[in-house]
Amino acid sequence: NGTIITTPGFVESWGGRYLTSNVILNSDTGTAMGERYRFLRGERTVLTFGFLYDFDDASPLLTVERVEDVMQSHWFRRVLRGEDGDFDAILVLAHFDVEHPLVNDVLTEIRRVCGKTLPVQFITGHTHYRGFQQMDEFSASFEAGRYLDTIGFVSFPYSNSSAVTERVEKPNDEHNDVLFQHVFLDANVDFLRKSLNIMPDEFDTDLGEALSQFIEDTQQSMGILDVIGCAPQKFEIEKRMNETGSLWQLYLDEIVLNELLQHDTGAMFMQSVDWTFRYDLFQGNVTVSDLISVIPQDFVIYSIAEDIGYSTLKELISVINAEKSGYADDKLPRFGVSAVCEMDQNQHCADDDDVKSYHLYSVDDNVQYLTDQLHYLTNRTFQPQEVFVGSQEYTVKMLWEQYIGNNWSCDKQTSEYFDGVTKSSHFSKGGFTAVFISLVALLLILLLFKKRSRAKKEMYMYPDRMIIPTDVAEDEIFGKDTTISSGSGVIV
């Protein structure tokens, strides 16, 4: 938001730590919005830059200079030559992918001016995944996840350290020490506490506990902790679409298919995978808050056209998925597709345009792009229309709510039920026996828990998990050789 960041006092409040190596103010030509660079001084000095990728549609109040142009500028080369101060390493904070070509471009220019052995550490972002790349022996690039699911830690050397000097003087020898190290820390309280080796009663602060309680009270008052269903397993955002437990497979092959396309004999839905889902969906209770975590931005569903030939749609898919998505290792295509089609005599989708026309759906963020591509392929003009349920816009979040409500009942937590989401929910004779045995085993476990728990200590059993009072030691309840699972039930 250009208005906010150009408000007098905002940049200044950072005390020279707001780095904008390639963002300038249009109101004062040539003046950087923040600092072009900064020296981090301690026992050693680290020269630090902050780059934004080549961004075309910035606020009219700002101009984002091309990174390639900045590297040829007088000020950039002057700083690298050490004319503004000496330094022992370079840190580049970069809002682009860990393996983006600009990383190599910036490193090449630094190497040209500063030599081949100066340590250079890139800390990148933008594409929202955990990534690391060793650029050369004395440089590395690192990206630490997304949306605070990861706290990244990097360690890199300085120019005249013994490890660097040894490599420079003996380049052909084997070296056991690692110059560039990194760690991905899961951003949850228990993991961070254990990483710091701090006891639970020493980790929380009064202010932190008060803030957590305030957040929970607010959530309760808004109803976003209400349970809308129980997930049979964990569904992960970065799994490939054909992998078990893929969030995208669940969405396209189950939710869209059963809630949006089920009444069409020939229909197709397309949606960009980038920035659609933000988080994994975990096994057990699914609350309104969980759904918001997965889909913070809702999308309105549109009908693009009702008479598109299947061969045209196949060509469209080929065109829109020719580019890569923002996911690492090309795990996901750029666009996800769900389809219901009319079968020909060979039980294949009828691909003869004279035989069948298809109804194409998408979401508001993708409508213009898909419409433009279809116009290019067919030379036809399309007028997409919002899809309504009564007087209400039909949205992606509504699809999820409907599917979870219809299929993930918390009263039916059995494997047969979840296997039957797309098949049958009736128990077989063997299935009934298995459920009966499971119930007996559960009763025995409950009796054991009751016997072993202290007086006036309560344990609350929910369909998806067990919550233990924090002042009761785990081995006091379960025994020292017992493992607690974070999903459904307990593994002994």
Coordinates of C-alpha atoms in Angstrom, one line a residue:
N1 CA 0.0 0.0 0.0
G2 CA 1.8 3.0 -1.3
T3 CA -0.2 5.5 0.8
I4 CA 0.7 3.8 4.1
I5 CA 4.4 3.3 3.5
T6 CA 4.9 6.8 2.1
T7 CA 3.1 8.4 5.1
P8 CA 5.6 10.7 6.9
G9 CA 7.2 8.9 9.8
F10 CA 6.5 5.3 8.8
V11 CA 9.9 4.6 7.1
E12 CA 11.7 6.8 9.6
S13 CA 10.3 4.7 12.5
W14 CA 12.5 1.8 11.5
G15 CA 15.6 3.8 12.3
G16 CA 17.4 3.2 9.0
R17 CA 16.5 -0.5 8.9
Y18 CA 13.9 -0.2 6.2
L19 CA 15.9 -1.4 3.1
T20 CA 14.7 -0.5 -0.4
S21 CA 17.7 -1.0 -2.7
N22 CA 15.5 -0.6 -5.8
V23 CA 12.3 1.3 -4.7
I24 CA 12.2 5.0 -5.1
L25 CA 9.7 7.8 -4.4
N26 CA 8.1 9.4 -7.4
S27 CA 7.4 12.6 -5.5
D28 CA 11.2 13.1 -5.1
T29 CA 12.9 11.7 -8.1
G30 CA 15.9 9.5 -7.4
T31 CA 15.3 9.3 -3.6
A32 CA 15.0 5.8 -2.2
M33 CA 11.9 5.1 -0.2
G34 CA 14.1 3.6 2.6
E35 CA 17.8 2.9 2.8
R36 CA 19.6 1.6 -0.2
Y37 CA 21.9 -0.5 2.0
R38 CA 23.0 -0.8 5.5
F39 CA 26.1 -1.9 7.4
L40 CA 25.4 -4.3 10.3
R41 CA 28.3 -3.8 12.6
G42 CA 29.5 -6.0 15.5
E43 CA 32.7 -7.8 15.8
R44 CA 32.5 -8.1 12.1
T45 CA 30.7 -6.0 9.5
V46 CA 28.0 -7.3 7.1
L47 CA 26.9 -5.2 4.1
T48 CA 23.2 -5.6 3.6
F49 CA 20.9 -4.9 0.6
G50 CA 17.1 -5.3 0.2
F51 CA 15.8 -6.0 -3.3
L52 CA 12.3 -6.4 -4.6
Y53 CA 11.9 -8.4 -7.9
D54 CA 11.2 -6.6 -11.2
F55 CA 7.7 -5.4 -10.2
D56 CA 5.6 -3.8 -12.9
D57 CA 2.3 -2.7 -11.3
A58 CA 3.6 -0.8 -8.2
S59 CA 1.7 2.0 -6.5
P60 CA 1.7 5.2 -8.6
L61 CA 3.5 6.8 -5.6
L62 CA 6.5 4.6 -6.2
T63 CA 8.8 3.2 -8.8
V64 CA 10.4 -0.2 -8.6
E65 CA 13.7 0.0 -10.5
R66 CA 14.8 -3.1 -12.4
V67 CA 17.4 -5.1 -10.3
E68 CA 19.6 -5.4 -13.4
D69 CA 19.7 -1.6 -13.8
V70 CA 20.5 -1.0 -10.1
M71 CA 23.5 -3.3 -10.3
Q72 CA 25.0 -1.1 -13.0
S73 CA 24.3 2.1 -11.0
H74 CA 27.1 4.2 -9.6
W75 CA 26.0 4.0 -6.0
F76 CA 25.9 0.1 -6.0
R77 CA 29.3 -0.3 -7.5
R78 CA 30.7 2.4 -5.2
V79 CA 29.5 0.5 -2.1
L80 CA 30.8 -2.9 -3.4
R81 CA 34.2 -1.3 -4.0
G82 CA 34.3 -0.4 -0.3
E83 CA 34.3 3.4 -0.8
D84 CA 31.5 3.8 1.8
G85 CA 33.1 1.4 4.3
D86 CA 34.8 -2.0 4.7
F87 CA 32.8 -5.2 5.2
D88 CA 33.5 -8.9 5.9
A89 CA 30.5 -10.5 4.2
I90 CA 27.3 -9.5 2.2
L91 CA 23.7 -10.3 3.1
V92 CA 21.1 -9.8 0.3
L93 CA 17.5 -9.7 1.5
A94 CA 15.5 -10.5 -1.7
H95 CA 11.8 -10.7 -2.4
F96 CA 12.1 -13.3 -5.0
D97 CA 12.4 -17.1 -5.2
V98 CA 15.4 -18.9 -3.7
E99 CA 16.4 -20.1 -7.2
H100 CA 15.3 -17.0 -9.2
P101 CA 17.7 -16.0 -12.0
L102 CA 18.0 -12.6 -10.3
V103 CA 19.9 -14.4 -7.5
N104 CA 22.5 -15.4 -9.9
D105 CA 22.6 -12.0 -11.6
V106 CA 23.2 -10.2 -8.3
L107 CA 25.9 -12.7 -7.2
T108 CA 27.6 -12.4 -10.6
E109 CA 27.9 -8.6 -10.2
I110 CA 29.1 -9.0 -6.6
R111 CA 31.7 -11.5 -7.7
R112 CA 32.9 -9.3 -10.5
V113 CA 33.6 -6.4 -8.1
C114 CA 34.4 -8.1 -4.8
G115 CA 36.1 -11.3 -6.0
K116 CA 35.2 -15.0 -5.9
T117 CA 35.7 -15.7 -2.1
L118 CA 33.7 -13.0 -0.3
P119 CA 30.9 -14.8 1.6
V120 CA 27.5 -13.9 0.3
Q121 CA 24.2 -15.0 1.9
F122 CA 20.9 -14.5 0.2
I123 CA 17.7 -14.7 2.3
T124 CA 14.8 -14.8 -0.2
G125 CA 11.0 -15.0 -0.1
H126 CA 7.9 -14.5 -2.4
T127 CA 7.3 -18.1 -3.5
H128 CA 6.4 -19.4 0.0
Y129 CA 8.2 -22.6 0.5
R130 CA 11.3 -24.0 2.3
G131 CA 14.3 -23.9 0.0
F132 CA 18.1 -23.8 0.0
Q133 CA 20.6 -23.5 -2.8
Q134 CA 24.4 -23.5 -2.6
M135 CA 25.4 -21.0 -5.3
D136 CA 29.1 -21.6 -5.2
E137 CA 31.6 -22.5 -2.5
F138 CA 31.3 -19.1 -0.8
S139 CA 27.6 -18.2 -1.3
A140 CA 24.2 -19.7 -0.6
S141 CA 20.5 -18.8 -1.1
F142 CA 17.8 -19.6 1.5
E143 CA 14.0 -19.3 1.7
A144 CA 12.1 -20.1 5.0
G145 CA 8.5 -21.2 4.2
R146 CA 5.4 -19.0 4.4
Y147 CA 2.9 -17.3 6.7
L148 CA 5.0 -17.9 9.8
D149 CA 4.9 -21.7 9.4
T150 CA 8.8 -21.6 9.6
I151 CA 11.4 -19.6 11.5
G152 CA 14.6 -19.8 9.4
F153 CA 18.1 -19.8 10.8
V154 CA 21.2 -19.3 8.7
S155 CA 24.9 -19.3 9.6
F156 CA 27.6 -18.0 7.2
P157 CA 31.3 -17.1 7.5
Y158 CA 33.2 -13.8 7.2
S159 CA 35.9 -13.1 4.7
N160 CA 39.0 -13.7 6.7
S161 CA 37.7 -16.5 9.0
S162 CA 40.0 -19.5 9.3
A163 CA 37.5 -21.7 7.4
V164 CA 37.4 -19.3 4.4
T165 CA 41.2 -18.7 4.5
E166 CA 41.9 -22.4 4.6
R167 CA 39.7 -23.0 1.5
V168 CA 41.4 -20.1 -0.3
E169 CA 44.9 -21.3 0.5
K170 CA 44.2 -25.0 -0.1
P171 CA 41.4 -25.1 -2.7
N172 CA 42.1 -28.8 -3.7
D173 CA 42.0 -30.2 -0.2
E174 CA 39.0 -31.8 1.4
H175 CA 37.3 -29.7 4.1
N176 CA 35.0 -31.2 6.7
D177 CA 33.5 -28.0 8.0
V178 CA 30.4 -26.5 6.4
L179 CA 30.6 -22.8 5.6
F180 CA 26.9 -22.2 5.0
Q181 CA 24.4 -23.8 7.4
H182 CA 20.7 -23.5 7.7
V183 CA 17.8 -24.8 9.9
F184 CA 14.1 -24.7 9.3
L185 CA 12.3 -24.4 12.7
D186 CA 8.6 -25.2 12.9
A187 CA 6.8 -22.2 14.2
N188 CA 4.9 -23.7 17.1
V189 CA 5.3 -23.2 20.8
D190 CA 6.3 -26.7 21.7
F191 CA 8.9 -27.0 19.0
L192 CA 10.5 -23.6 19.8
R193 CA 10.5 -24.4 23.5
K194 CA 12.3 -27.7 23.0
S195 CA 14.7 -26.1 20.5
L196 CA 15.7 -23.6 23.2
N197 CA 15.7 -26.3 25.9
I198 CA 13.3 -24.3 28.1
M199 CA 10.8 -25.9 30.5
P200 CA 7.1 -25.2 29.8
D201 CA 6.6 -23.2 33.0
E202 CA 9.5 -21.0 32.1
F203 CA 8.6 -20.4 28.4
D204 CA 5.3 -18.6 28.7
T205 CA 5.2 -15.0 29.9
D206 CA 2.3 -13.3 31.7
L207 CA 1.8 -11.0 28.7
G208 CA 1.9 -13.9 26.3
E209 CA -0.7 -15.9 28.2
A210 CA -2.9 -12.9 28.5
L211 CA -2.7 -12.3 24.7
S212 CA -3.4 -15.9 24.0
Q213 CA -6.5 -15.8 26.2
F214 CA -7.7 -12.6 24.6
I215 CA -7.3 -14.2 21.1
E216 CA -9.2 -17.3 22.2
D217 CA -12.0 -15.2 23.8
T218 CA -12.3 -13.1 20.6
Q219 CA -12.5 -16.3 18.5
Q220 CA -15.1 -17.7 20.7
S221 CA -17.2 -14.6 20.5
M222 CA -17.0 -14.6 16.7
G223 CA -18.0 -18.2 16.5
I224 CA -14.8 -19.2 14.5
L225 CA -14.0 -22.0 16.9
D226 CA -17.3 -23.7 16.1
V227 CA -16.7 -27.3 14.8
I228 CA -18.2 -27.9 11.3
G229 CA -16.9 -31.4 10.8
C230 CA -14.1 -33.9 11.5
A231 CA -11.4 -34.5 8.9
P232 CA -10.5 -38.2 8.4
Q233 CA -6.8 -37.5 7.8
K234 CA -4.3 -34.7 7.3
F235 CA -4.4 -33.0 3.8
E236 CA -1.2 -31.3 2.8
I237 CA -1.0 -28.3 0.5
E238 CA 2.3 -29.2 -1.2
K239 CA 1.5 -32.9 -2.0
R240 CA 1.1 -33.7 -5.7
M241 CA -2.4 -34.0 -7.0
N242 CA -2.2 -37.8 -7.3
E243 CA -0.7 -38.3 -3.8
T244 CA -2.7 -39.6 -0.9
G245 CA -3.5 -36.8 1.5
S246 CA -3.2 -34.1 -1.2
L247 CA -5.2 -31.0 -0.3
W248 CA -5.6 -30.2 -4.0
Q249 CA -6.8 -33.7 -4.9
L250 CA -9.4 -33.5 -2.1
Y251 CA -10.6 -30.1 -3.4
L252 CA -10.8 -31.0 -7.1
D253 CA -11.7 -34.7 -7.1
E254 CA -14.1 -34.6 -4.2
I255 CA -15.3 -31.1 -3.2
V256 CA -15.6 -29.4 -6.6
L257 CA -16.8 -32.6 -8.3
N258 CA -19.5 -33.4 -5.8
E259 CA -20.7 -29.9 -4.7
L260 CA -20.4 -27.9 -8.0
L261 CA -20.3 -30.2 -11.0
Q262 CA -22.4 -33.2 -9.9
H263 CA -25.5 -32.1 -11.7
D264 CA -23.8 -31.4 -15.1
T265 CA -23.3 -34.2 -17.6
G266 CA -20.5 -32.2 -19.2
A267 CA -18.7 -29.6 -17.0
M268 CA -15.2 -28.4 -16.2
F269 CA -13.7 -26.2 -13.4
M270 CA -10.3 -24.5 -13.6
Q271 CA -8.5 -22.6 -10.9
S272 CA -4.9 -21.3 -10.4
V273 CA -3.1 -23.1 -7.7
D274 CA -0.9 -20.1 -6.7
W275 CA -2.1 -18.3 -3.6
T276 CA -5.4 -20.2 -3.4
F277 CA -4.7 -22.4 -0.3
R278 CA -2.4 -21.2 2.4
Y279 CA -2.2 -24.0 4.9
D280 CA -2.6 -27.7 5.5
L281 CA -5.9 -29.1 6.9
F282 CA -5.2 -31.3 9.9
Q283 CA -6.9 -34.5 11.0
G284 CA -9.7 -34.2 13.6
N285 CA -12.0 -31.4 14.4
V286 CA -12.4 -28.8 11.6
T287 CA -13.4 -25.4 12.9
V288 CA -14.4 -22.2 11.0
S289 CA -10.9 -20.9 12.0
D290 CA -9.2 -24.0 10.4
L291 CA -11.1 -23.3 7.1
I292 CA -10.0 -19.6 7.2
S293 CA -6.4 -20.8 7.7
V294 CA -6.7 -22.9 4.6
I295 CA -8.6 -20.3 2.5
P296 CA -8.1 -16.8 4.0
Q297 CA -9.3 -15.3 0.7
D298 CA -12.6 -16.5 -0.5
F299 CA -13.3 -16.7 -4.3
V300 CA -16.6 -16.1 -6.1
I301 CA -17.5 -18.9 -8.6
Y302 CA -18.2 -17.8 -12.2
S303 CA -19.8 -19.5 -15.2
I304 CA -17.6 -18.6 -18.2
A305 CA -19.5 -20.4 -21.0
E306 CA -21.8 -23.3 -21.4
D307 CA -20.9 -24.4 -24.9
I308 CA -17.1 -25.0 -25.1
G309 CA -16.0 -28.0 -27.1
Y310 CA -13.9 -30.6 -25.3
S311 CA -11.0 -30.4 -27.8
T312 CA -10.9 -26.6 -27.2
L313 CA -10.7 -27.2 -23.4
K314 CA -7.9 -29.6 -23.8
E315 CA -6.0 -27.0 -25.9
L316 CA -6.8 -24.4 -23.2
I317 CA -5.4 -26.6 -20.5
S318 CA -2.2 -27.2 -22.5
V319 CA -1.8 -23.4 -22.9
I320 CA -2.4 -22.3 -19.3
N321 CA -0.2 -25.1 -17.8
A322 CA 2.7 -24.4 -20.2
E323 CA 4.1 -22.1 -17.5
K324 CA 5.2 -23.3 -14.1
S325 CA 3.3 -22.7 -10.8
G326 CA 5.0 -21.1 -7.8
Y327 CA 5.5 -24.4 -6.1
A328 CA 8.9 -26.0 -5.6
D329 CA 10.0 -28.8 -7.9
D330 CA 7.0 -28.3 -10.1
K331 CA 4.9 -30.4 -7.7
L332 CA 1.7 -28.8 -8.9
P333 CA 0.5 -27.6 -12.3
R334 CA -0.2 -23.9 -12.7
F335 CA -4.0 -24.6 -13.0
G336 CA -5.9 -27.4 -11.3
V337 CA -8.8 -28.9 -13.3
S338 CA -11.9 -30.9 -12.2
A339 CA -14.3 -32.3 -14.8
V340 CA -17.5 -34.3 -15.4
C341 CA -17.9 -35.4 -19.0
E342 CA -20.3 -37.3 -21.2
M343 CA -18.9 -40.7 -22.2
D344 CA -18.6 -41.9 -25.7
Q345 CA -19.2 -45.5 -26.8
N346 CA -15.6 -46.4 -25.6
Q347 CA -16.3 -44.9 -22.1
H348 CA -13.9 -42.0 -22.8
C349 CA -14.8 -38.3 -22.5
A350 CA -16.5 -37.3 -25.8
D351 CA -14.0 -35.1 -27.5
D352 CA -16.0 -34.4 -30.7
D353 CA -17.2 -30.9 -30.5
D354 CA -20.3 -31.9 -32.5
V355 CA -21.1 -34.6 -29.9
K356 CA -20.9 -32.6 -26.7
S357 CA -20.4 -29.1 -25.4
Y358 CA -19.0 -28.4 -22.0
H359 CA -19.9 -25.9 -19.2
L360 CA -16.7 -24.1 -18.0
Y361 CA -16.5 -22.7 -14.5
S362 CA -13.7 -20.8 -12.7
V363 CA -13.3 -18.2 -10.0
D364 CA -13.2 -14.4 -10.0
D365 CA -9.4 -14.1 -9.9
N366 CA -9.0 -16.3 -13.0
V367 CA -12.0 -15.3 -15.1
Q368 CA -10.3 -12.5 -17.2
Y369 CA -7.2 -14.6 -17.9
L370 CA -9.2 -17.7 -19.0
T371 CA -11.6 -15.6 -21.0
D372 CA -8.8 -13.9 -22.9
Q373 CA -7.2 -17.3 -23.6
L374 CA -10.5 -18.7 -24.9
H375 CA -11.0 -15.7 -27.1
Y376 CA -7.6 -16.2 -28.6
L377 CA -8.3 -19.9 -29.2
T378 CA -11.9 -19.6 -30.6
N379 CA -12.2 -15.9 -31.7
R380 CA -15.4 -15.8 -29.7
T381 CA -16.5 -13.2 -27.2
F382 CA -17.6 -14.5 -23.8
Q383 CA -19.6 -12.9 -21.0
P384 CA -18.9 -14.7 -17.7
Q385 CA -21.6 -14.6 -15.1
E386 CA -21.4 -15.0 -11.3
V387 CA -23.0 -18.2 -9.9
F388 CA -25.7 -17.6 -7.3
V389 CA -27.4 -19.8 -4.7
G390 CA -30.6 -18.0 -4.2
S391 CA -29.6 -14.3 -3.8
Q392 CA -26.1 -15.2 -2.5
E393 CA -22.9 -15.4 -4.5
Y394 CA -21.6 -19.0 -4.6
T395 CA -18.1 -19.1 -3.3
V396 CA -15.3 -21.6 -2.8
K397 CA -15.6 -21.5 0.9
M398 CA -19.2 -22.4 0.6
L399 CA -18.2 -25.5 -1.4
W400 CA -15.9 -26.6 1.5
E401 CA -18.5 -26.0 4.1
Q402 CA -21.1 -28.0 2.2
Y403 CA -18.8 -30.9 1.6
I404 CA -17.5 -31.1 5.2
G405 CA -21.1 -30.8 6.5
N406 CA -22.3 -33.5 4.2
N407 CA -19.4 -36.0 4.5
W408 CA -17.3 -35.4 7.6
S409 CA -19.6 -36.0 10.4
C410 CA -17.9 -36.2 13.8
D411 CA -20.4 -38.9 14.9
K412 CA -19.0 -41.4 12.3
Q413 CA -15.3 -41.6 13.0
T414 CA -14.6 -45.0 11.4
S415 CA -12.4 -46.0 8.5
E416 CA -15.4 -47.5 6.8
Y417 CA -17.2 -44.2 6.9
F418 CA -14.4 -42.3 5.4
D419 CA -13.7 -45.0 2.8
G420 CA -17.3 -44.6 1.8
V421 CA -17.3 -40.9 1.1
T422 CA -17.1 -41.7 -2.6
K423 CA -18.3 -45.3 -2.4
S424 CA -20.7 -46.7 0.3
S425 CA -21.1 -45.9 3.9
H426 CA -22.7 -49.2 4.8
F427 CA -20.7 -51.6 7.1
S428 CA -19.8 -55.0 5.9
K429 CA -20.0 -57.9 8.3
G430 CA -16.2 -57.8 8.8
G431 CA -16.3 -54.1 9.1
F432 CA -18.9 -54.3 11.9
T433 CA -16.7 -56.8 13.7
A434 CA -13.7 -54.5 13.5
V435 CA -15.7 -51.6 14.8
F436 CA -17.0 -53.7 17.7
I437 CA -13.5 -54.8 18.7
S438 CA -12.3 -51.2 18.4
L439 CA -15.1 -50.0 20.8
V440 CA -14.2 -52.7 23.3
A441 CA -10.5 -51.7 23.1
L442 CA -11.4 -48.0 23.6
L443 CA -13.5 -48.8 26.7
L444 CA -10.5 -50.7 28.2
I445 CA -8.2 -47.8 27.5
L446 CA -10.7 -45.3 29.1
L447 CA -10.9 -47.5 32.2
L448 CA -7.1 -47.6 32.3
F449 CA -6.9 -43.8 32.1
K450 CA -9.5 -43.4 34.8
K451 CA -7.7 -45.7 37.1
R452 CA -4.3 -44.1 36.6
S453 CA -5.2 -40.4 36.7
R454 CA -5.0 -38.5 40.0
A455 CA -8.0 -37.5 42.0
K456 CA -9.7 -34.3 40.7
K457 CA -7.6 -34.4 37.5
E458 CA -9.9 -34.6 34.5
M459 CA -9.2 -35.8 30.9
Y460 CA -11.6 -34.8 28.1
M461 CA -12.1 -37.2 25.2
Y462 CA -13.1 -35.7 21.9
P463 CA -13.8 -37.6 18.7
D464 CA -10.5 -36.6 17.2
R465 CA -8.1 -36.1 20.1
M466 CA -7.4 -36.2 23.8
I467 CA -6.6 -33.1 25.8
I468 CA -4.6 -33.6 29.0
P469 CA -4.4 -31.0 31.7
T470 CA -1.0 -29.3 31.5
D471 CA -0.2 -30.0 35.1
V472 CA -0.3 -33.8 34.7
A473 CA 2.8 -35.4 33.4
E474 CA 2.4 -37.6 30.3
D475 CA 4.1 -40.6 31.8
E476 CA 2.0 -40.3 34.9
I477 CA -1.1 -41.0 32.8
F478 CA 0.1 -43.2 30.0
G479 CA 3.2 -44.9 31.5
K480 CA 6.8 -44.2 30.4
D481 CA 6.7 -46.5 27.4
T482 CA 3.6 -45.0 25.8
T483 CA 3.5 -42.7 22.8
I484 CA 0.8 -40.1 22.3
S485 CA -0.4 -39.5 18.7
S486 CA -1.6 -36.1 17.7
G487 CA -4.4 -37.5 15.5
S488 CA -7.3 -39.7 16.3
G489 CA -7.0 -41.8 19.4
V490 CA -3.8 -43.1 21.2
I491 CA -1.1 -45.4 19.9
V492 CA 0.3 -47.7 22.6

